[in-house]
Amino acid sequence: MELEDLKTTWKSLGNEIEHIARNSKDEIIINNNQDIKTSLINRFRWGAGMLIVGTCLLSTSRLWAYTKMPIWWLCAFCLLFIFGIIATFRLIAMVRKINLGEDSHVQVMAQILSIKKFYRNIELYGCTMILILMVCGILFSPIPYSPIEIIFISAITLVCFVVEYLWYKSNIKKFNNMQNWLE
């Protein structure tokens, strides 16, 4: 019984080896990496689509939402979402510029690091703007908040921002180490 299983496994493995031998190593690497590149571009497209839908919903929220948020707050968040959409399309363009067939590994790695650094910077700036908008929204909003709600929202927001900033600093150190390694 085990001998038959071993024979069938060996025959299937032989077929795989013949298939791999027919394709060159470079073609396999490029095809696999193009699949990764395409999936990353598709992920960014989905993100841009969700930001566009979110911007449309937020900009029309005065028409359908139960709680009427101040116009300045809605405009600021819509503007922040629009900057997010622009940044996402820039990320898509940066990923498309990666040429796996012609660029060396060092060049591809440098491009990937620049994409990651841009993404992390946009994420940090976006979180900073959200923090500022939330604090301004709480302080200058006509919606009455109790002092306990203000303290709770502010504390949670501050903790999340500090965690995001610490994560950003650790990632930037790693990126700098990788860039030093590339040089």
JSON list of C-alpha atoms in Angstrom, two decimals:
[
{"chain": "A", "resi": 1, "resn": "MET", "atom": "CA", "xyz": [0.00, 0.00, 0.00]},
{"chain": "A", "resi": 2, "resn": "GLU", "atom": "CA", "xyz": [2.69, 2.48, 0.98]},
{"chain": "A", "resi": 3, "resn": "LEU", "atom": "CA", "xyz": [4.81, 1.46, -1.97]},
{"chain": "A", "resi": 4, "resn": "GLU", "atom": "CA", "xyz": [1.96, 2.31, -4.38]},
{"chain": "A", "resi": 5, "resn": "ASP", "atom": "CA", "xyz": [1.51, 5.72, -2.73]},
{"chain": "A", "resi": 6, "resn": "LEU", "atom": "CA", "xyz": [5.24, 6.35, -3.01]},
{"chain": "A", "resi": 7, "resn": "LYS", "atom": "CA", "xyz": [5.20, 5.42, -6.72]},
{"chain": "A", "resi": 8, "resn": "THR", "atom": "CA", "xyz": [2.28, 7.75, -7.52]},
{"chain": "A", "resi": 9, "resn": "THR", "atom": "CA", "xyz": [3.88, 10.57, -5.58]},
{"chain": "A", "resi": 10, "resn": "TRP", "atom": "CA", "xyz": [7.19, 10.01, -7.38]},
{"chain": "A", "resi": 11, "resn": "LYS", "atom": "CA", "xyz": [5.43, 10.05, -10.78]},
{"chain": "A", "resi": 12, "resn": "SER", "atom": "CA", "xyz": [3.58, 13.30, -10.00]},
{"chain": "A", "resi": 13, "resn": "LEU", "atom": "CA", "xyz": [6.80, 14.84, -8.75]},
{"chain": "A", "resi": 14, "resn": "GLY", "atom": "CA", "xyz": [8.50, 13.78, -11.99]},
{"chain": "A", "resi": 15, "resn": "ASN", "atom": "CA", "xyz": [5.81, 15.59, -13.99]},
{"chain": "A", "resi": 16, "resn": "GLU", "atom": "CA", "xyz": [6.30, 18.74, -11.92]},
{"chain": "A", "resi": 17, "resn": "ILE", "atom": "CA", "xyz": [10.07, 18.62, -12.46]},
{"chain": "A", "resi": 18, "resn": "GLU", "atom": "CA", "xyz": [9.57, 18.32, -16.22]},
{"chain": "A", "resi": 19, "resn": "HIS", "atom": "CA", "xyz": [7.15, 21.26, -16.15]},
{"chain": "A", "resi": 20, "resn": "ILE", "atom": "CA", "xyz": [9.59, 23.41, -14.19]},
{"chain": "A", "resi": 21, "resn": "ALA", "atom": "CA", "xyz": [12.46, 22.41, -16.48]},
{"chain": "A", "resi": 22, "resn": "ARG", "atom": "CA", "xyz": [10.48, 23.66, -19.47]},
{"chain": "A", "resi": 23, "resn": "ASN", "atom": "CA", "xyz": [10.05, 27.09, -17.94]},
{"chain": "A", "resi": 24, "resn": "SER", "atom": "CA", "xyz": [13.06, 29.18, -17.17]},
{"chain": "A", "resi": 25, "resn": "LYS", "atom": "CA", "xyz": [13.72, 30.26, -13.62]},
{"chain": "A", "resi": 26, "resn": "ASP", "atom": "CA", "xyz": [13.44, 33.96, -14.49]},
{"chain": "A", "resi": 27, "resn": "GLU", "atom": "CA", "xyz": [10.00, 33.51, -16.04]},
{"chain": "A", "resi": 28, "resn": "ILE", "atom": "CA", "xyz": [8.72, 31.77, -12.93]},
{"chain": "A", "resi": 29, "resn": "ILE", "atom": "CA", "xyz": [10.03, 34.52, -10.66]},
{"chain": "A", "resi": 30, "resn": "ILE", "atom": "CA", "xyz": [8.63, 37.30, -12.88]},
{"chain": "A", "resi": 31, "resn": "ASN", "atom": "CA", "xyz": [5.21, 35.62, -13.21]},
{"chain": "A", "resi": 32, "resn": "ASN", "atom": "CA", "xyz": [4.92, 35.10, -9.44]},
{"chain": "A", "resi": 33, "resn": "ASN", "atom": "CA", "xyz": [6.03, 38.66, -8.72]},
{"chain": "A", "resi": 34, "resn": "GLN", "atom": "CA", "xyz": [3.66, 40.11, -11.30]},
{"chain": "A", "resi": 35, "resn": "ASP", "atom": "CA", "xyz": [0.84, 38.29, -9.53]},
{"chain": "A", "resi": 36, "resn": "ILE", "atom": "CA", "xyz": [1.93, 39.92, -6.26]},
{"chain": "A", "resi": 37, "resn": "LYS", "atom": "CA", "xyz": [2.21, 43.30, -7.98]},
{"chain": "A", "resi": 38, "resn": "THR", "atom": "CA", "xyz": [-1.25, 42.94, -9.51]},
{"chain": "A", "resi": 39, "resn": "SER", "atom": "CA", "xyz": [-2.82, 41.91, -6.21]},
{"chain": "A", "resi": 40, "resn": "LEU", "atom": "CA", "xyz": [-1.24, 44.92, -4.48]},
{"chain": "A", "resi": 41, "resn": "ILE", "atom": "CA", "xyz": [-2.54, 47.28, -7.17]},
{"chain": "A", "resi": 42, "resn": "ASN", "atom": "CA", "xyz": [-6.00, 45.71, -6.84]},
{"chain": "A", "resi": 43, "resn": "ARG", "atom": "CA", "xyz": [-5.88, 46.17, -3.06]},
{"chain": "A", "resi": 44, "resn": "PHE", "atom": "CA", "xyz": [-5.05, 49.86, -3.51]},
{"chain": "A", "resi": 45, "resn": "ARG", "atom": "CA", "xyz": [-7.87, 50.20, -6.06]},
{"chain": "A", "resi": 46, "resn": "TRP", "atom": "CA", "xyz": [-10.33, 48.72, -3.55]},
{"chain": "A", "resi": 47, "resn": "GLY", "atom": "CA", "xyz": [-9.05, 51.18, -0.94]},
{"chain": "A", "resi": 48, "resn": "ALA", "atom": "CA", "xyz": [-9.52, 54.10, -3.33]},
{"chain": "A", "resi": 49, "resn": "GLY", "atom": "CA", "xyz": [-13.02, 52.87, -4.14]},
{"chain": "A", "resi": 50, "resn": "MET", "atom": "CA", "xyz": [-13.94, 52.69, -0.47]},
{"chain": "A", "resi": 51, "resn": "LEU", "atom": "CA", "xyz": [-12.55, 56.19, 0.09]},
{"chain": "A", "resi": 52, "resn": "ILE", "atom": "CA", "xyz": [-14.61, 57.50, -2.82]},
{"chain": "A", "resi": 53, "resn": "VAL", "atom": "CA", "xyz": [-17.78, 55.87, -1.46]},
{"chain": "A", "resi": 54, "resn": "GLY", "atom": "CA", "xyz": [-16.95, 57.15, 2.05]},
{"chain": "A", "resi": 55, "resn": "THR", "atom": "CA", "xyz": [-16.43, 60.67, 0.73]},
{"chain": "A", "resi": 56, "resn": "CYS", "atom": "CA", "xyz": [-19.77, 60.58, -1.10]},
{"chain": "A", "resi": 57, "resn": "LEU", "atom": "CA", "xyz": [-21.58, 59.30, 1.99]},
{"chain": "A", "resi": 58, "resn": "LEU", "atom": "CA", "xyz": [-19.90, 61.79, 4.29]},
{"chain": "A", "resi": 59, "resn": "SER", "atom": "CA", "xyz": [-20.51, 64.73, 1.98]},
{"chain": "A", "resi": 60, "resn": "THR", "atom": "CA", "xyz": [-24.22, 63.91, 1.74]},
{"chain": "A", "resi": 61, "resn": "SER", "atom": "CA", "xyz": [-24.62, 62.97, 5.41]},
{"chain": "A", "resi": 62, "resn": "ARG", "atom": "CA", "xyz": [-26.45, 66.20, 6.24]},
{"chain": "A", "resi": 63, "resn": "LEU", "atom": "CA", "xyz": [-29.28, 64.92, 4.07]},
{"chain": "A", "resi": 64, "resn": "TRP", "atom": "CA", "xyz": [-29.72, 61.49, 5.66]},
{"chain": "A", "resi": 65, "resn": "ALA", "atom": "CA", "xyz": [-27.85, 61.33, 8.98]},
{"chain": "A", "resi": 66, "resn": "TYR", "atom": "CA", "xyz": [-29.66, 61.48, 12.30]},
{"chain": "A", "resi": 67, "resn": "THR", "atom": "CA", "xyz": [-26.98, 63.61, 13.95]},
{"chain": "A", "resi": 68, "resn": "LYS", "atom": "CA", "xyz": [-26.16, 66.80, 12.09]},
{"chain": "A", "resi": 69, "resn": "MET", "atom": "CA", "xyz": [-22.42, 67.36, 12.30]},
{"chain": "A", "resi": 70, "resn": "PRO", "atom": "CA", "xyz": [-21.02, 70.85, 11.69]},
{"chain": "A", "resi": 71, "resn": "ILE", "atom": "CA", "xyz": [-20.33, 71.77, 8.07]},
{"chain": "A", "resi": 72, "resn": "TRP", "atom": "CA", "xyz": [-16.67, 72.68, 8.76]},
{"chain": "A", "resi": 73, "resn": "TRP", "atom": "CA", "xyz": [-16.09, 69.24, 10.26]},
{"chain": "A", "resi": 74, "resn": "LEU", "atom": "CA", "xyz": [-17.67, 67.41, 7.33]},
{"chain": "A", "resi": 75, "resn": "CYS", "atom": "CA", "xyz": [-15.74, 69.53, 4.82]},
{"chain": "A", "resi": 76, "resn": "ALA", "atom": "CA", "xyz": [-12.46, 68.89, 6.65]},
{"chain": "A", "resi": 77, "resn": "PHE", "atom": "CA", "xyz": [-13.01, 65.12, 6.68]},
{"chain": "A", "resi": 78, "resn": "CYS", "atom": "CA", "xyz": [-14.09, 65.13, 3.02]},
{"chain": "A", "resi": 79, "resn": "LEU", "atom": "CA", "xyz": [-10.92, 67.05, 2.16]},
{"chain": "A", "resi": 80, "resn": "LEU", "atom": "CA", "xyz": [-8.87, 64.54, 4.14]},
{"chain": "A", "resi": 81, "resn": "PHE", "atom": "CA", "xyz": [-10.55, 61.67, 2.27]},
{"chain": "A", "resi": 82, "resn": "ILE", "atom": "CA", "xyz": [-9.80, 63.38, -1.07]},
{"chain": "A", "resi": 83, "resn": "PHE", "atom": "CA", "xyz": [-6.12, 63.63, -0.10]},
{"chain": "A", "resi": 84, "resn": "GLY", "atom": "CA", "xyz": [-6.30, 59.93, 0.76]},
{"chain": "A", "resi": 85, "resn": "ILE", "atom": "CA", "xyz": [-7.72, 59.15, -2.67]},
{"chain": "A", "resi": 86, "resn": "ILE", "atom": "CA", "xyz": [-4.92, 61.14, -4.35]},
{"chain": "A", "resi": 87, "resn": "ALA", "atom": "CA", "xyz": [-2.29, 59.37, -2.21]},
{"chain": "A", "resi": 88, "resn": "THR", "atom": "CA", "xyz": [-3.78, 55.98, -3.09]},
{"chain": "A", "resi": 89, "resn": "PHE", "atom": "CA", "xyz": [-3.59, 56.72, -6.80]},
{"chain": "A", "resi": 90, "resn": "ARG", "atom": "CA", "xyz": [0.03, 57.84, -6.33]},
{"chain": "A", "resi": 91, "resn": "LEU", "atom": "CA", "xyz": [0.74, 54.52, -4.59]},
{"chain": "A", "resi": 92, "resn": "ILE", "atom": "CA", "xyz": [-0.78, 52.67, -7.54]},
{"chain": "A", "resi": 93, "resn": "ALA", "atom": "CA", "xyz": [1.48, 54.62, -9.91]},
{"chain": "A", "resi": 94, "resn": "MET", "atom": "CA", "xyz": [4.53, 53.86, -7.75]},
{"chain": "A", "resi": 95, "resn": "VAL", "atom": "CA", "xyz": [3.74, 50.13, -7.77]},
{"chain": "A", "resi": 96, "resn": "ARG", "atom": "CA", "xyz": [3.24, 50.17, -11.55]},
{"chain": "A", "resi": 97, "resn": "LYS", "atom": "CA", "xyz": [6.72, 51.70, -12.00]},
{"chain": "A", "resi": 98, "resn": "ILE", "atom": "CA", "xyz": [8.36, 48.59, -10.56]},
{"chain": "A", "resi": 99, "resn": "ASN", "atom": "CA", "xyz": [9.81, 46.65, -13.48]},
{"chain": "A", "resi": 100, "resn": "LEU", "atom": "CA", "xyz": [10.67, 43.18, -12.28]},
{"chain": "A", "resi": 101, "resn": "GLY", "atom": "CA", "xyz": [12.06, 42.02, -15.60]},
{"chain": "A", "resi": 102, "resn": "GLU", "atom": "CA", "xyz": [14.62, 44.77, -16.15]},
{"chain": "A", "resi": 103, "resn": "ASP", "atom": "CA", "xyz": [15.48, 46.26, -12.75]},
{"chain": "A", "resi": 104, "resn": "SER", "atom": "CA", "xyz": [18.06, 44.71, -10.48]},
{"chain": "A", "resi": 105, "resn": "HIS", "atom": "CA", "xyz": [17.11, 43.36, -7.08]},
{"chain": "A", "resi": 106, "resn": "VAL", "atom": "CA", "xyz": [18.63, 46.40, -5.39]},
{"chain": "A", "resi": 107, "resn": "GLN", "atom": "CA", "xyz": [16.57, 48.76, -7.57]},
{"chain": "A", "resi": 108, "resn": "VAL", "atom": "CA", "xyz": [13.37, 46.83, -6.88]},
{"chain": "A", "resi": 109, "resn": "MET", "atom": "CA", "xyz": [14.12, 46.82, -3.15]},
{"chain": "A", "resi": 110, "resn": "ALA", "atom": "CA", "xyz": [14.75, 50.59, -3.21]},
{"chain": "A", "resi": 111, "resn": "GLN", "atom": "CA", "xyz": [11.42, 51.14, -4.98]},
{"chain": "A", "resi": 112, "resn": "ILE", "atom": "CA", "xyz": [9.59, 48.95, -2.49]},
{"chain": "A", "resi": 113, "resn": "LEU", "atom": "CA", "xyz": [11.16, 50.84, 0.42]},
{"chain": "A", "resi": 114, "resn": "SER", "atom": "CA", "xyz": [10.13, 54.18, -1.09]},
{"chain": "A", "resi": 115, "resn": "ILE", "atom": "CA", "xyz": [6.56, 52.88, -1.47]},
{"chain": "A", "resi": 116, "resn": "LYS", "atom": "CA", "xyz": [6.48, 51.68, 2.13]},
{"chain": "A", "resi": 117, "resn": "LYS", "atom": "CA", "xyz": [7.95, 54.93, 3.43]},
{"chain": "A", "resi": 118, "resn": "PHE", "atom": "CA", "xyz": [5.42, 56.99, 1.45]},
{"chain": "A", "resi": 119, "resn": "TYR", "atom": "CA", "xyz": [2.57, 54.81, 2.75]},
{"chain": "A", "resi": 120, "resn": "ARG", "atom": "CA", "xyz": [3.75, 55.12, 6.36]},
{"chain": "A", "resi": 121, "resn": "ASN", "atom": "CA", "xyz": [4.14, 58.90, 6.04]},
{"chain": "A", "resi": 122, "resn": "ILE", "atom": "CA", "xyz": [0.67, 59.28, 4.57]},
{"chain": "A", "resi": 123, "resn": "GLU", "atom": "CA", "xyz": [-0.73, 57.09, 7.34]},
{"chain": "A", "resi": 124, "resn": "LEU", "atom": "CA", "xyz": [0.99, 59.18, 10.03]},
{"chain": "A", "resi": 125, "resn": "TYR", "atom": "CA", "xyz": [-0.10, 62.49, 8.51]},
{"chain": "A", "resi": 126, "resn": "GLY", "atom": "CA", "xyz": [-3.65, 61.18, 8.09]},
{"chain": "A", "resi": 127, "resn": "CYS", "atom": "CA", "xyz": [-3.79, 60.03, 11.73]},
{"chain": "A", "resi": 128, "resn": "THR", "atom": "CA", "xyz": [-2.44, 63.39, 12.87]},
{"chain": "A", "resi": 129, "resn": "MET", "atom": "CA", "xyz": [-5.12, 65.23, 10.91]},
{"chain": "A", "resi": 130, "resn": "ILE", "atom": "CA", "xyz": [-7.84, 62.93, 12.24]},
{"chain": "A", "resi": 131, "resn": "LEU", "atom": "CA", "xyz": [-6.58, 63.56, 15.78]},
{"chain": "A", "resi": 132, "resn": "ILE", "atom": "CA", "xyz": [-6.66, 67.32, 15.24]},
{"chain": "A", "resi": 133, "resn": "LEU", "atom": "CA", "xyz": [-10.13, 67.16, 13.67]},
{"chain": "A", "resi": 134, "resn": "MET", "atom": "CA", "xyz": [-11.50, 65.01, 16.48]},
{"chain": "A", "resi": 135, "resn": "VAL", "atom": "CA", "xyz": [-10.13, 67.31, 19.17]},
{"chain": "A", "resi": 136, "resn": "CYS", "atom": "CA", "xyz": [-11.47, 70.38, 17.36]},
{"chain": "A", "resi": 137, "resn": "GLY", "atom": "CA", "xyz": [-14.78, 68.59, 16.79]},
{"chain": "A", "resi": 138, "resn": "ILE", "atom": "CA", "xyz": [-15.10, 67.80, 20.48]},
{"chain": "A", "resi": 139, "resn": "LEU", "atom": "CA", "xyz": [-14.09, 71.27, 21.65]},
{"chain": "A", "resi": 140, "resn": "PHE", "atom": "CA", "xyz": [-15.96, 73.39, 19.11]},
{"chain": "A", "resi": 141, "resn": "SER", "atom": "CA", "xyz": [-18.91, 71.16, 18.27]},
{"chain": "A", "resi": 142, "resn": "PRO", "atom": "CA", "xyz": [-22.43, 72.32, 19.05]},
{"chain": "A", "resi": 143, "resn": "ILE", "atom": "CA", "xyz": [-23.32, 68.76, 20.00]},
{"chain": "A", "resi": 144, "resn": "PRO", "atom": "CA", "xyz": [-23.33, 68.62, 23.79]},
{"chain": "A", "resi": 145, "resn": "TYR", "atom": "CA", "xyz": [-20.84, 66.17, 25.23]},
{"chain": "A", "resi": 146, "resn": "SER", "atom": "CA", "xyz": [-20.61, 65.39, 28.89]},
{"chain": "A", "resi": 147, "resn": "PRO", "atom": "CA", "xyz": [-17.19, 65.84, 30.50]},
{"chain": "A", "resi": 148, "resn": "ILE", "atom": "CA", "xyz": [-16.88, 62.07, 30.97]},
{"chain": "A", "resi": 149, "resn": "GLU", "atom": "CA", "xyz": [-17.50, 61.46, 27.25]},
{"chain": "A", "resi": 150, "resn": "ILE", "atom": "CA", "xyz": [-14.94, 64.12, 26.31]},
{"chain": "A", "resi": 151, "resn": "ILE", "atom": "CA", "xyz": [-12.31, 62.59, 28.62]},
{"chain": "A", "resi": 152, "resn": "PHE", "atom": "CA", "xyz": [-13.06, 59.06, 27.36]},
{"chain": "A", "resi": 153, "resn": "ILE", "atom": "CA", "xyz": [-12.93, 59.99, 23.66]},
{"chain": "A", "resi": 154, "resn": "SER", "atom": "CA", "xyz": [-9.80, 62.08, 24.17]},
{"chain": "A", "resi": 155, "resn": "ALA", "atom": "CA", "xyz": [-8.01, 59.35, 26.12]},
{"chain": "A", "resi": 156, "resn": "ILE", "atom": "CA", "xyz": [-8.80, 56.63, 23.59]},
{"chain": "A", "resi": 157, "resn": "THR", "atom": "CA", "xyz": [-7.80, 58.89, 20.71]},
{"chain": "A", "resi": 158, "resn": "LEU", "atom": "CA", "xyz": [-4.54, 59.86, 22.42]},
{"chain": "A", "resi": 159, "resn": "VAL", "atom": "CA", "xyz": [-3.65, 56.24, 23.20]},
{"chain": "A", "resi": 160, "resn": "CYS", "atom": "CA", "xyz": [-4.31, 55.18, 19.61]},
{"chain": "A", "resi": 161, "resn": "PHE", "atom": "CA", "xyz": [-2.23, 58.04, 18.26]},
{"chain": "A", "resi": 162, "resn": "VAL", "atom": "CA", "xyz": [0.71, 57.29, 20.58]},
{"chain": "A", "resi": 163, "resn": "VAL", "atom": "CA", "xyz": [0.64, 53.61, 19.53]},
{"chain": "A", "resi": 164, "resn": "GLU", "atom": "CA", "xyz": [0.53, 54.64, 15.85]},
{"chain": "A", "resi": 165, "resn": "TYR", "atom": "CA", "xyz": [3.43, 57.05, 16.34]},
{"chain": "A", "resi": 166, "resn": "LEU", "atom": "CA", "xyz": [5.57, 54.43, 18.13]},
{"chain": "A", "resi": 167, "resn": "TRP", "atom": "CA", "xyz": [4.85, 51.92, 15.37]},
{"chain": "A", "resi": 168, "resn": "TYR", "atom": "CA", "xyz": [5.75, 54.57, 12.78]},
{"chain": "A", "resi": 169, "resn": "LYS", "atom": "CA", "xyz": [9.08, 55.29, 14.51]},
{"chain": "A", "resi": 170, "resn": "SER", "atom": "CA", "xyz": [10.01, 51.61, 14.67]},
{"chain": "A", "resi": 171, "resn": "ASN", "atom": "CA", "xyz": [9.14, 51.12, 10.98]},
{"chain": "A", "resi": 172, "resn": "ILE", "atom": "CA", "xyz": [11.13, 54.20, 9.95]},
{"chain": "A", "resi": 173, "resn": "LYS", "atom": "CA", "xyz": [14.17, 52.82, 11.83]},
{"chain": "A", "resi": 174, "resn": "LYS", "atom": "CA", "xyz": [13.80, 49.55, 9.94]},
{"chain": "A", "resi": 175, "resn": "PHE", "atom": "CA", "xyz": [13.44, 51.38, 6.62]},
{"chain": "A", "resi": 176, "resn": "ASN", "atom": "CA", "xyz": [16.55, 53.46, 7.34]},
{"chain": "A", "resi": 177, "resn": "ASN", "atom": "CA", "xyz": [18.51, 50.31, 8.21]},
{"chain": "A", "resi": 178, "resn": "MET", "atom": "CA", "xyz": [17.39, 48.70, 4.96]},
{"chain": "A", "resi": 179, "resn": "GLN", "atom": "CA", "xyz": [18.31, 51.79, 2.95]},
{"chain": "A", "resi": 180, "resn": "ASN", "atom": "CA", "xyz": [21.74, 51.84, 4.61]},
{"chain": "A", "resi": 181, "resn": "TRP", "atom": "CA", "xyz": [22.10, 48.19, 3.68]},
{"chain": "A", "resi": 182, "resn": "LEU", "atom": "CA", "xyz": [21.18, 48.97, 0.07]},
{"chain": "A", "resi": 183, "resn": "GLU", "atom": "CA", "xyz": [23.88, 51.62, -0.13]}
]
